[in-house]
Amino acid sequence: MLTITQALHEQIVAHARKDHPDEACGVVAGPAGSDRPERFIPMLNAAMSPTFYEFDSGDLLRLYRDMDDRDEEPVVVYHSHTATEAYPSRTDISYANEPGAHYVLVSTADTDGLGDFQFRSFRIVDGEVSEEEVRIVEAY
């Protein structure tokens, strides 16, 4: 289960809405080994595409160095889908290289009639996708 604060949830959704119609992407870092997302880090989608996201390699290197200096790890890796449901695509699955991370997808399309976005979390390990519950809390 992903437990995330209301503030972080709102920041991820706001980033997805702001970058629409392109996919948004980013990371929420947390203390190493804690499974607690704390620090919101929006990234630039270097692909600038409505159907694909890609972290800039230089930005990604700086991000990992910064997290290492802070004794953090990527607890959440998120991106948005602009025209499809919030479910990992084959490309998303092939690029998922953080087995301990929660992969959050936000859809900015109303694909289920329940509103203008979906917020879902998945674990992706060795190409296997499993959806997990999301619990939104005021604070940890």
PDB file of C-alpha atoms in Angstrom:
ATOM      1  CA  MET A   1       0.000   0.000   0.000  1.00  0.00           C
ATOM      2  CA  LEU A   2       1.126   3.530  -0.784  1.00  0.00           C
ATOM      3  CA  THR A   3       0.572   5.968   2.067  1.00  0.00           C
ATOM      4  CA  ILE A   4       0.953   9.556   0.888  1.00  0.00           C
ATOM      5  CA  THR A   5       0.049  12.932   2.319  1.00  0.00           C
ATOM      6  CA  GLN A   6      -2.794  14.993   0.910  1.00  0.00           C
ATOM      7  CA  ALA A   7      -0.285  17.751   0.095  1.00  0.00           C
ATOM      8  CA  LEU A   8       1.921  15.417  -1.995  1.00  0.00           C
ATOM      9  CA  HIS A   9      -1.144  13.955  -3.726  1.00  0.00           C
ATOM     10  CA  GLU A  10      -2.275  17.466  -4.650  1.00  0.00           C
ATOM     11  CA  GLN A  11       1.201  18.424  -5.926  1.00  0.00           C
ATOM     12  CA  ILE A  12       1.368  15.375  -8.210  1.00  0.00           C
ATOM     13  CA  VAL A  13      -2.123  16.011  -9.604  1.00  0.00           C
ATOM     14  CA  ALA A  14      -1.374  19.736 -10.071  1.00  0.00           C
ATOM     15  CA  HIS A  15       1.814  18.895 -11.988  1.00  0.00           C
ATOM     16  CA  ALA A  16      -0.114  16.510 -14.257  1.00  0.00           C
ATOM     17  CA  ARG A  17      -2.750  19.169 -14.942  1.00  0.00           C
ATOM     18  CA  LYS A  18      -0.135  21.896 -15.532  1.00  0.00           C
ATOM     19  CA  ASP A  19       1.846  19.890 -18.099  1.00  0.00           C
ATOM     20  CA  HIS A  20      -1.260  18.615 -19.936  1.00  0.00           C
ATOM     21  CA  PRO A  21      -1.473  17.898 -22.877  1.00  0.00           C
ATOM     22  CA  ASP A  22       2.090  16.575 -22.446  1.00  0.00           C
ATOM     23  CA  GLU A  23       2.824  13.846 -19.937  1.00  0.00           C
ATOM     24  CA  ALA A  24       4.201  15.075 -16.618  1.00  0.00           C
ATOM     25  CA  CYS A  25       6.801  13.117 -14.657  1.00  0.00           C
ATOM     26  CA  GLY A  26       8.718  13.262 -11.422  1.00  0.00           C
ATOM     27  CA  VAL A  27       9.812  11.606  -8.218  1.00  0.00           C
ATOM     28  CA  VAL A  28       8.874  11.813  -4.563  1.00  0.00           C
ATOM     29  CA  ALA A  29      11.969  11.011  -2.518  1.00  0.00           C
ATOM     30  CA  GLY A  30      12.023   9.774   1.042  1.00  0.00           C
ATOM     31  CA  PRO A  31      14.504   8.592   3.656  1.00  0.00           C
ATOM     32  CA  ALA A  32      16.288   5.440   2.480  1.00  0.00           C
ATOM     33  CA  GLY A  33      14.516   2.322   3.711  1.00  0.00           C
ATOM     34  CA  SER A  34      11.486   4.205   5.056  1.00  0.00           C
ATOM     35  CA  ASP A  35       8.920   3.720   2.239  1.00  0.00           C
ATOM     36  CA  ARG A  36       7.730   7.220   3.229  1.00  0.00           C
ATOM     37  CA  PRO A  37       7.375   9.754   0.388  1.00  0.00           C
ATOM     38  CA  GLU A  38       8.383  13.209   1.594  1.00  0.00           C
ATOM     39  CA  ARG A  39      10.145  15.422  -0.961  1.00  0.00           C
ATOM     40  CA  PHE A  40       8.267  16.306  -4.164  1.00  0.00           C
ATOM     41  CA  ILE A  41      10.609  16.616  -7.156  1.00  0.00           C
ATOM     42  CA  PRO A  42       8.854  17.514 -10.406  1.00  0.00           C
ATOM     43  CA  MET A  43      10.964  16.721 -13.437  1.00  0.00           C
ATOM     44  CA  LEU A  44      10.936  17.985 -17.004  1.00  0.00           C
ATOM     45  CA  ASN A  45       9.576  15.548 -19.577  1.00  0.00           C
ATOM     46  CA  ALA A  46      12.491  15.700 -21.995  1.00  0.00           C
ATOM     47  CA  ALA A  47      10.320  14.029 -24.673  1.00  0.00           C
ATOM     48  CA  MET A  48       7.722  16.838 -24.378  1.00  0.00           C
ATOM     49  CA  SER A  49       5.141  14.377 -25.646  1.00  0.00           C
ATOM     50  CA  PRO A  50       1.474  13.649 -24.917  1.00  0.00           C
ATOM     51  CA  THR A  51       2.140   9.895 -25.252  1.00  0.00           C
ATOM     52  CA  PHE A  52       5.579   9.321 -23.746  1.00  0.00           C
ATOM     53  CA  TYR A  53       7.762  10.617 -20.933  1.00  0.00           C
ATOM     54  CA  GLU A  54      11.492  10.589 -20.512  1.00  0.00           C
ATOM     55  CA  PHE A  55      13.657  12.005 -17.768  1.00  0.00           C
ATOM     56  CA  ASP A  56      16.532  14.115 -19.038  1.00  0.00           C
ATOM     57  CA  SER A  57      19.683  12.064 -18.394  1.00  0.00           C
ATOM     58  CA  GLY A  58      21.565  15.015 -16.862  1.00  0.00           C
ATOM     59  CA  ASP A  59      18.630  15.899 -14.596  1.00  0.00           C
ATOM     60  CA  LEU A  60      18.332  12.265 -13.557  1.00  0.00           C
ATOM     61  CA  LEU A  61      22.032  12.045 -12.693  1.00  0.00           C
ATOM     62  CA  ARG A  62      21.771  15.218 -10.584  1.00  0.00           C
ATOM     63  CA  LEU A  63      18.636  13.866  -8.889  1.00  0.00           C
ATOM     64  CA  TYR A  64      20.311  10.589  -7.882  1.00  0.00           C
ATOM     65  CA  ARG A  65      23.425  12.387  -6.628  1.00  0.00           C
ATOM     66  CA  ASP A  66      21.246  14.744  -4.583  1.00  0.00           C
ATOM     67  CA  MET A  67      19.213  11.857  -3.137  1.00  0.00           C
ATOM     68  CA  ASP A  68      22.418  10.008  -2.307  1.00  0.00           C
ATOM     69  CA  ASP A  69      23.790  13.084  -0.500  1.00  0.00           C
ATOM     70  CA  ARG A  70      20.552  13.292   1.518  1.00  0.00           C
ATOM     71  CA  ASP A  71      20.383   9.522   2.218  1.00  0.00           C
ATOM     72  CA  GLU A  72      17.146   9.336   0.230  1.00  0.00           C
ATOM     73  CA  GLU A  73      15.711   7.048  -2.387  1.00  0.00           C
ATOM     74  CA  PRO A  74      12.903   7.358  -4.928  1.00  0.00           C
ATOM     75  CA  VAL A  75       9.814   6.211  -3.010  1.00  0.00           C
ATOM     76  CA  VAL A  76       7.376   7.282  -5.745  1.00  0.00           C
ATOM     77  CA  VAL A  77       8.061   7.563  -9.461  1.00  0.00           C
ATOM     78  CA  TYR A  78       5.096   9.250 -11.111  1.00  0.00           C
ATOM     79  CA  HIS A  79       3.901  10.292 -14.527  1.00  0.00           C
ATOM     80  CA  SER A  80       0.662  11.142 -16.237  1.00  0.00           C
ATOM     81  CA  HIS A  81      -1.302   9.695 -19.099  1.00  0.00           C
ATOM     82  CA  THR A  82      -3.164  12.331 -21.071  1.00  0.00           C
ATOM     83  CA  ALA A  83      -5.612  10.251 -23.134  1.00  0.00           C
ATOM     84  CA  THR A  84      -5.686   6.815 -21.526  1.00  0.00           C
ATOM     85  CA  GLU A  85      -6.412   5.314 -18.149  1.00  0.00           C
ATOM     86  CA  ALA A  86      -3.902   5.408 -15.311  1.00  0.00           C
ATOM     87  CA  TYR A  87      -2.363   1.987 -15.971  1.00  0.00           C
ATOM     88  CA  PRO A  88       1.249   1.231 -16.943  1.00  0.00           C
ATOM     89  CA  SER A  89       1.845   0.850 -20.667  1.00  0.00           C
ATOM     90  CA  ARG A  90       4.265  -1.733 -22.065  1.00  0.00           C
ATOM     91  CA  THR A  91       6.838   1.061 -22.355  1.00  0.00           C
ATOM     92  CA  ASP A  92       6.244   2.118 -18.732  1.00  0.00           C
ATOM     93  CA  ILE A  93       6.760  -1.475 -17.617  1.00  0.00           C
ATOM     94  CA  SER A  94       9.956  -1.894 -19.638  1.00  0.00           C
ATOM     95  CA  TYR A  95      11.461   1.289 -18.135  1.00  0.00           C
ATOM     96  CA  ALA A  96      10.490   0.520 -14.528  1.00  0.00           C
ATOM     97  CA  ASN A  97      13.902  -0.036 -12.923  1.00  0.00           C
ATOM     98  CA  GLU A  98      13.191   0.796  -9.259  1.00  0.00           C
ATOM     99  CA  PRO A  99      11.749  -2.420  -7.758  1.00  0.00           C
ATOM    100  CA  GLY A 100      11.190  -0.761  -4.370  1.00  0.00           C
ATOM    101  CA  ALA A 101       9.321   2.246  -5.756  1.00  0.00           C
ATOM    102  CA  HIS A 102       5.612   2.913  -6.009  1.00  0.00           C
ATOM    103  CA  TYR A 103       4.785   3.767  -9.620  1.00  0.00           C
ATOM    104  CA  VAL A 104       2.005   6.343  -9.564  1.00  0.00           C
ATOM    105  CA  LEU A 105       0.024   7.121 -12.677  1.00  0.00           C
ATOM    106  CA  VAL A 106      -2.328  10.049 -12.991  1.00  0.00           C
ATOM    107  CA  SER A 107      -4.709  10.177 -15.917  1.00  0.00           C
ATOM    108  CA  THR A 108      -5.780  13.653 -16.973  1.00  0.00           C
ATOM    109  CA  ALA A 109      -8.444  12.121 -19.236  1.00  0.00           C
ATOM    110  CA  ASP A 110     -11.880  11.180 -17.953  1.00  0.00           C
ATOM    111  CA  THR A 111     -11.674   7.538 -19.016  1.00  0.00           C
ATOM    112  CA  ASP A 112     -14.089   6.099 -16.454  1.00  0.00           C
ATOM    113  CA  GLY A 113     -16.727   8.796 -16.025  1.00  0.00           C
ATOM    114  CA  LEU A 114     -15.610   9.429 -12.441  1.00  0.00           C
ATOM    115  CA  GLY A 115     -13.947  12.792 -12.990  1.00  0.00           C
ATOM    116  CA  ASP A 116     -11.101  14.477 -14.740  1.00  0.00           C
ATOM    117  CA  PHE A 117      -8.327  12.357 -13.298  1.00  0.00           C
ATOM    118  CA  GLN A 118      -7.423   8.982 -11.838  1.00  0.00           C
ATOM    119  CA  PHE A 119      -4.624   8.523  -9.279  1.00  0.00           C
ATOM    120  CA  ARG A 120      -3.406   4.923  -9.055  1.00  0.00           C
ATOM    121  CA  SER A 121      -0.311   3.227  -7.676  1.00  0.00           C
ATOM    122  CA  PHE A 122       1.462   0.087  -8.843  1.00  0.00           C
ATOM    123  CA  ARG A 123       4.461  -2.043  -8.002  1.00  0.00           C
ATOM    124  CA  ILE A 124       6.407  -3.119 -11.063  1.00  0.00           C
ATOM    125  CA  VAL A 125       9.000  -5.823 -10.464  1.00  0.00           C
ATOM    126  CA  ASP A 126      10.605  -7.903 -13.231  1.00  0.00           C
ATOM    127  CA  GLY A 127       7.893  -6.838 -15.674  1.00  0.00           C
ATOM    128  CA  GLU A 128       5.065  -7.888 -13.349  1.00  0.00           C
ATOM    129  CA  VAL A 129       2.503  -5.204 -12.495  1.00  0.00           C
ATOM    130  CA  SER A 130       0.400  -5.272  -9.352  1.00  0.00           C
ATOM    131  CA  GLU A 131      -1.932  -2.472  -8.342  1.00  0.00           C
ATOM    132  CA  GLU A 132      -1.882  -1.388  -4.723  1.00  0.00           C
ATOM    133  CA  GLU A 133      -4.187   0.591  -2.491  1.00  0.00           C
ATOM    134  CA  VAL A 134      -3.498   4.311  -2.046  1.00  0.00           C
ATOM    135  CA  ARG A 135      -4.103   5.776   1.395  1.00  0.00           C
ATOM    136  CA  ILE A 136      -4.115   9.577   1.585  1.00  0.00           C
ATOM    137  CA  VAL A 137      -3.365  11.044   5.024  1.00  0.00           C
ATOM    138  CA  GLU A 138      -3.094  14.573   6.416  1.00  0.00           C
ATOM    139  CA  ALA A 139       0.366  13.897   7.896  1.00  0.00           C
ATOM    140  CA  TYR A 140       2.663  11.003   8.833  1.00  0.00           C
TER     141      TYR A 140
END
